[in-house]
mmCIF file of C-alpha atoms in Angstrom:
data_model
loop_
_atom_site.group_PDB
_atom_site.id
_atom_site.type_symbol
_atom_site.label_atom_id
_atom_site.label_comp_id
_atom_site.label_asym_id
_atom_site.label_seq_id
_atom_site.Cartn_x
_atom_site.Cartn_y
_atom_site.Cartn_z
ATOM 1 C CA GLU A 1 67.069 14.869 -95.028
ATOM 2 C CA VAL A 2 66.078 17.478 -97.599
ATOM 3 C CA CYS A 3 67.029 20.338 -95.227
ATOM 4 C CA SER A 4 70.292 18.637 -94.327
ATOM 5 C CA ALA A 5 71.240 18.204 -97.992
ATOM 6 C CA ALA A 6 70.402 21.860 -98.726
ATOM 7 C CA LEU A 7 72.307 23.160 -95.712
ATOM 8 C CA GLU A 8 75.375 21.095 -96.578
ATOM 9 C CA THR A 9 75.635 22.981 -99.887
ATOM 10 C CA VAL A 10 76.096 26.363 -98.169
ATOM 11 C CA ILE A 11 77.856 25.822 -94.853
ATOM 12 C CA THR A 12 81.597 25.996 -94.425
ATOM 13 C CA PRO A 13 83.815 25.410 -91.378
ATOM 14 C CA GLU A 14 83.539 29.175 -90.694
ATOM 15 C CA SER A 15 79.724 29.210 -90.815
ATOM 16 C CA VAL A 16 77.700 30.075 -87.751
ATOM 17 C CA VAL A 17 74.268 28.462 -87.989
ATOM 18 C CA ILE A 18 71.425 30.177 -86.125
ATOM 19 C CA HIS A 19 68.145 28.353 -85.615
ATOM 20 C CA VAL A 20 65.420 31.010 -85.394
ATOM 21 C CA SER A 21 62.852 29.702 -82.938
ATOM 22 C CA PRO A 22 60.468 31.069 -80.281
ATOM 23 C CA GLY A 23 62.075 28.544 -77.915
ATOM 24 C CA GLY A 24 65.547 30.060 -78.234
ATOM 25 C CA LYS A 25 67.443 32.535 -76.117
ATOM 26 C CA VAL A 26 66.251 36.084 -76.717
ATOM 27 C CA PHE A 27 68.313 37.897 -79.344
ATOM 28 C CA ASN A 28 69.602 41.323 -78.268
ATOM 29 C CA ASN A 29 72.309 43.898 -79.033
ATOM 30 C CA SER A 30 74.965 41.762 -77.359
ATOM 31 C CA TRP A 31 74.248 38.924 -79.768
ATOM 32 C CA ALA A 32 74.206 41.365 -82.698
ATOM 33 C CA ARG A 33 77.573 42.848 -81.769
ATOM 34 C CA GLN A 34 79.092 39.404 -81.189
ATOM 35 C CA PHE A 35 77.976 38.115 -84.592
ATOM 36 C CA ALA A 36 79.093 41.289 -86.382
ATOM 37 C CA GLN A 37 82.554 41.151 -84.818
ATOM 38 C CA ASN A 38 83.215 37.416 -84.816
ATOM 39 C CA SER A 39 81.323 35.832 -87.701
ATOM 40 C CA GLN A 40 82.117 35.937 -91.390
ATOM 41 C CA HIS A 41 79.290 33.662 -92.573
ATOM 42 C CA LEU A 42 75.916 33.455 -90.857
ATOM 43 C CA VAL A 43 73.253 30.952 -91.869
ATOM 44 C CA PHE A 44 69.731 31.303 -90.510
ATOM 45 C CA LEU A 45 67.522 28.224 -90.213
ATOM 46 C CA CYS A 46 63.937 29.395 -90.572
ATOM 47 C CA GLY A 47 61.367 26.700 -90.011
ATOM 48 C CA ARG A 48 57.686 26.974 -90.868
ATOM 49 C CA TYR A 49 54.885 26.166 -88.437
ATOM 50 C CA ALA A 50 56.187 23.315 -86.247
ATOM 51 C CA GLY A 51 59.791 23.945 -87.306
ATOM 52 C CA PHE A 52 62.632 21.488 -87.806
ATOM 53 C CA ASP A 53 63.250 18.000 -86.490
ATOM 54 C CA HIS A 54 65.109 18.330 -83.191
ATOM 55 C CA ARG A 55 67.880 16.023 -84.412
ATOM 56 C CA PHE A 56 68.555 18.325 -87.367
ATOM 57 C CA VAL A 57 68.759 21.378 -85.083
ATOM 58 C CA GLU A 58 71.025 19.539 -82.634
ATOM 59 C CA LYS A 59 73.391 18.524 -85.417
ATOM 60 C CA TYR A 60 73.682 21.823 -87.277
ATOM 61 C CA ALA A 61 72.686 24.829 -85.153
ATOM 62 C CA HIS A 62 75.317 26.656 -83.137
ATOM 63 C CA HIS A 63 72.681 28.919 -81.567
ATOM 64 C CA GLU A 64 68.925 28.869 -81.119
ATOM 65 C CA LEU A 65 67.590 32.426 -80.898
ATOM 66 C CA SER A 66 64.212 34.125 -80.606
ATOM 67 C CA VAL A 67 63.117 37.715 -81.206
ATOM 68 C CA GLY A 68 60.639 37.655 -78.327
ATOM 69 C CA ASP A 69 57.944 35.845 -76.448
ATOM 70 C CA PHE A 70 55.544 35.329 -79.323
ATOM 71 C CA VAL A 71 55.152 32.908 -82.215
ATOM 72 C CA LEU A 72 55.370 33.655 -85.929
ATOM 73 C CA SER A 73 54.379 31.332 -88.776
ATOM 74 C CA GLY A 74 58.040 31.053 -89.725
ATOM 75 C CA GLY A 75 61.446 32.379 -88.838
ATOM 76 C CA GLU A 76 61.995 34.502 -91.935
ATOM 77 C CA VAL A 77 60.742 37.799 -90.524
ATOM 78 C CA ALA A 78 62.604 37.257 -87.261
ATOM 79 C CA SER A 79 65.833 36.484 -89.127
ATOM 80 C CA ILE A 80 65.499 39.712 -91.132
ATOM 81 C CA CYS A 81 65.231 41.626 -87.841
ATOM 82 C CA MET A 82 68.361 39.894 -86.580
ATOM 83 C CA MET A 83 70.262 40.546 -89.815
ATOM 84 C CA ASP A 84 69.435 44.248 -89.748
ATOM 85 C CA SER A 85 70.527 44.536 -86.122
ATOM 86 C CA ILE A 86 73.772 42.656 -86.792
ATOM 87 C CA ALA A 87 74.532 44.767 -89.871
ATOM 88 C CA ARG A 88 74.442 47.975 -87.783
ATOM 89 C CA PHE A 89 77.593 46.778 -86.011
ATOM 90 C CA VAL A 90 79.508 45.920 -89.186
ATOM 91 C CA PRO A 91 82.063 48.662 -89.867
ATOM 92 C CA GLY A 92 81.025 50.893 -92.759
ATOM 93 C CA VAL A 93 77.309 50.001 -92.711
ATOM 94 C CA LEU A 94 76.219 53.111 -90.800
ATOM 95 C CA GLY A 95 77.258 56.486 -92.166
ATOM 96 C CA ASN A 96 78.617 57.429 -88.738
ATOM 97 C CA ALA A 97 80.306 54.642 -86.783
ATOM 98 C CA GLU A 98 79.423 56.441 -83.536
ATOM 99 C CA SER A 99 75.678 56.300 -84.253
ATOM 100 C CA SER A 100 75.106 52.894 -82.701
ATOM 101 C CA ALA A 101 76.880 53.946 -79.483
ATOM 102 C CA CYS A 102 73.910 56.189 -78.571
ATOM 103 C CA ASP A 103 71.170 53.700 -79.466
ATOM 104 C CA SER A 104 68.771 52.082 -77.042
ATOM 105 C CA PHE A 105 70.256 49.247 -74.978
ATOM 106 C CA GLU A 106 73.877 50.349 -75.444
ATOM 107 C CA ASP A 107 74.061 51.232 -71.759
ATOM 108 C CA GLY A 108 71.222 48.881 -70.870
ATOM 109 C CA LEU A 109 68.529 51.550 -71.068
ATOM 110 C CA LEU A 110 66.333 53.089 -73.744
ATOM 111 C CA GLU A 111 67.716 56.088 -75.582
ATOM 112 C CA ALA A 112 66.509 59.586 -74.789
ATOM 113 C CA PRO A 113 63.767 61.084 -76.974
ATOM 114 C CA ALA A 114 64.925 62.501 -80.308
ATOM 115 C CA TYR A 115 63.974 65.913 -81.688
ATOM 116 C CA THR A 116 64.063 67.163 -85.285
ATOM 117 C CA LEU A 117 62.742 70.158 -87.193
ATOM 118 C CA PRO A 118 60.479 72.030 -87.012
ATOM 119 C CA MET A 119 61.403 73.534 -83.636
ATOM 120 C CA ASN A 120 57.699 73.914 -82.870
ATOM 121 C CA PHE A 121 55.522 70.936 -83.819
ATOM 122 C CA GLN A 122 51.807 71.602 -83.303
ATOM 123 C CA GLY A 123 52.490 73.810 -80.285
ATOM 124 C CA VAL A 124 55.104 71.557 -78.677
ATOM 125 C CA LYS A 125 58.621 72.993 -78.720
ATOM 126 C CA VAL A 126 62.013 71.315 -78.671
ATOM 127 C CA PRO A 127 63.349 71.701 -75.089
ATOM 128 C CA ASP A 128 65.265 74.976 -74.700
ATOM 129 C CA VAL A 129 68.374 73.224 -73.372
ATOM 130 C CA PHE A 130 69.130 72.041 -76.911
ATOM 131 C CA PHE A 131 69.608 75.666 -77.992
ATOM 132 C CA SER A 132 71.821 76.599 -75.052
ATOM 133 C CA GLY A 133 75.093 75.463 -76.597
ATOM 134 C CA HIS A 134 75.963 74.024 -73.166
ATOM 135 C CA HIS A 135 76.929 70.455 -74.004
ATOM 136 C CA ALA A 136 77.179 69.280 -70.386
ATOM 137 C CA GLU A 137 73.631 70.512 -69.676
ATOM 138 C CA ILE A 138 72.363 68.865 -72.847
ATOM 139 C CA ALA A 139 73.989 65.572 -71.775
ATOM 140 C CA LYS A 140 72.395 65.866 -68.302
ATOM 141 C CA HIS A 141 68.998 66.549 -69.876
ATOM 142 C CA ARG A 142 69.325 63.550 -72.202
ATOM 143 C CA ARG A 143 70.325 61.292 -69.299
ATOM 144 C CA ARG A 144 67.335 62.427 -67.191
ATOM 145 C CA GLU A 145 64.988 61.838 -70.125
ATOM 146 C CA GLN A 146 66.595 58.443 -70.780
ATOM 147 C CA ILE A 147 65.979 57.398 -67.146
ATOM 148 C CA LYS A 148 62.394 58.687 -67.203
ATOM 149 C CA ARG A 149 61.586 57.031 -70.527
ATOM 150 C CA THR A 150 63.085 53.695 -69.514
ATOM 151 C CA ALA A 151 61.316 53.748 -66.138
ATOM 152 C CA ALA A 152 57.980 54.417 -67.850
ATOM 153 C CA MET A 153 58.317 52.070 -70.807
ATOM 154 C CA ARG A 154 60.664 49.332 -69.607
ATOM 155 C CA PRO A 155 60.833 49.219 -65.799
ATOM 156 C CA ASP A 156 62.411 45.765 -66.123
ATOM 157 C CA LEU A 157 65.518 47.414 -67.608
ATOM 158 C CA ILE A 158 65.697 49.953 -64.780
ATOM 159 C CA GLN A 159 65.511 47.129 -62.232
ATOM 160 C CA LEU A 160 68.167 45.162 -64.089
ATOM 161 C CA HIS A 161 70.576 48.136 -64.048
ATOM 162 C CA TRP A 162 69.487 49.640 -60.715
ATOM 163 C CA ASP A 163 72.907 49.348 -59.067
ATOM 164 C CA LYS A 164 74.538 51.244 -61.950
ATOM 165 C CA LEU A 165 72.260 54.262 -61.474
ATOM 166 C CA SER A 166 73.259 57.162 -59.244
ATOM 167 C CA ARG A 167 71.072 57.809 -56.205
ATOM 168 C CA SER A 168 69.478 60.819 -57.941
ATOM 169 C CA GLU A 169 68.743 58.670 -61.020
ATOM 170 C CA GLN A 170 67.167 56.036 -58.762
ATOM 171 C CA ARG A 171 64.960 58.714 -57.158
ATOM 172 C CA LEU A 172 63.933 59.942 -60.615
ATOM 173 C CA ALA A 173 62.997 56.389 -61.660
ATOM 174 C CA GLU A 174 61.077 55.871 -58.399
ATOM 175 C CA SER A 175 59.138 59.067 -59.104
ATOM 176 C CA VAL A 176 58.125 57.733 -62.519
ATOM 177 C CA PHE A 177 57.142 54.367 -60.978
ATOM 178 C CA LYS A 178 54.886 56.145 -58.443
ATOM 179 C CA THR A 179 53.233 58.593 -60.816
ATOM 180 C CA GLY A 180 53.302 56.531 -63.987
ATOM 181 C CA ARG A 181 54.304 59.689 -65.859
ATOM 182 C CA ARG A 182 57.552 60.716 -67.415
#
């Protein structure tokens, strides 16, 4: 009753109420984009320890979402993760609106490795292709590295998107699966 009374003071007909719970559907970029584009007022229900009475959740929550297959003492930290992810899709939040288009998961895979200065870090150089000025070759290199990295770190994502990969990309992923090296 206390939670219900408190929630009633902040929700409006436009509110989207999200119950943050390890038992919810797994939050991802699709959820983040959907909330950023379609929701003006988000309310996060963050229970502690055992959480909220099921009847309360059933009455008020539009969605029950989790940040992964683990349990936290409360939903506050998980909701902050969700808020940050959602905010990245709100126009004007990122300095460059195109930035999120190259992030991990945008095409279902992890992003390619990033390189910054210095050009030589403790004997390891930035790949030469980045200095070639040949944008098509740079894009090919990034795609190969994206496939290799995803195959090594998240083979579940490669399997999920297998049919979208070219035959050469599939062979590259298979090579990583066999050797365990990217």
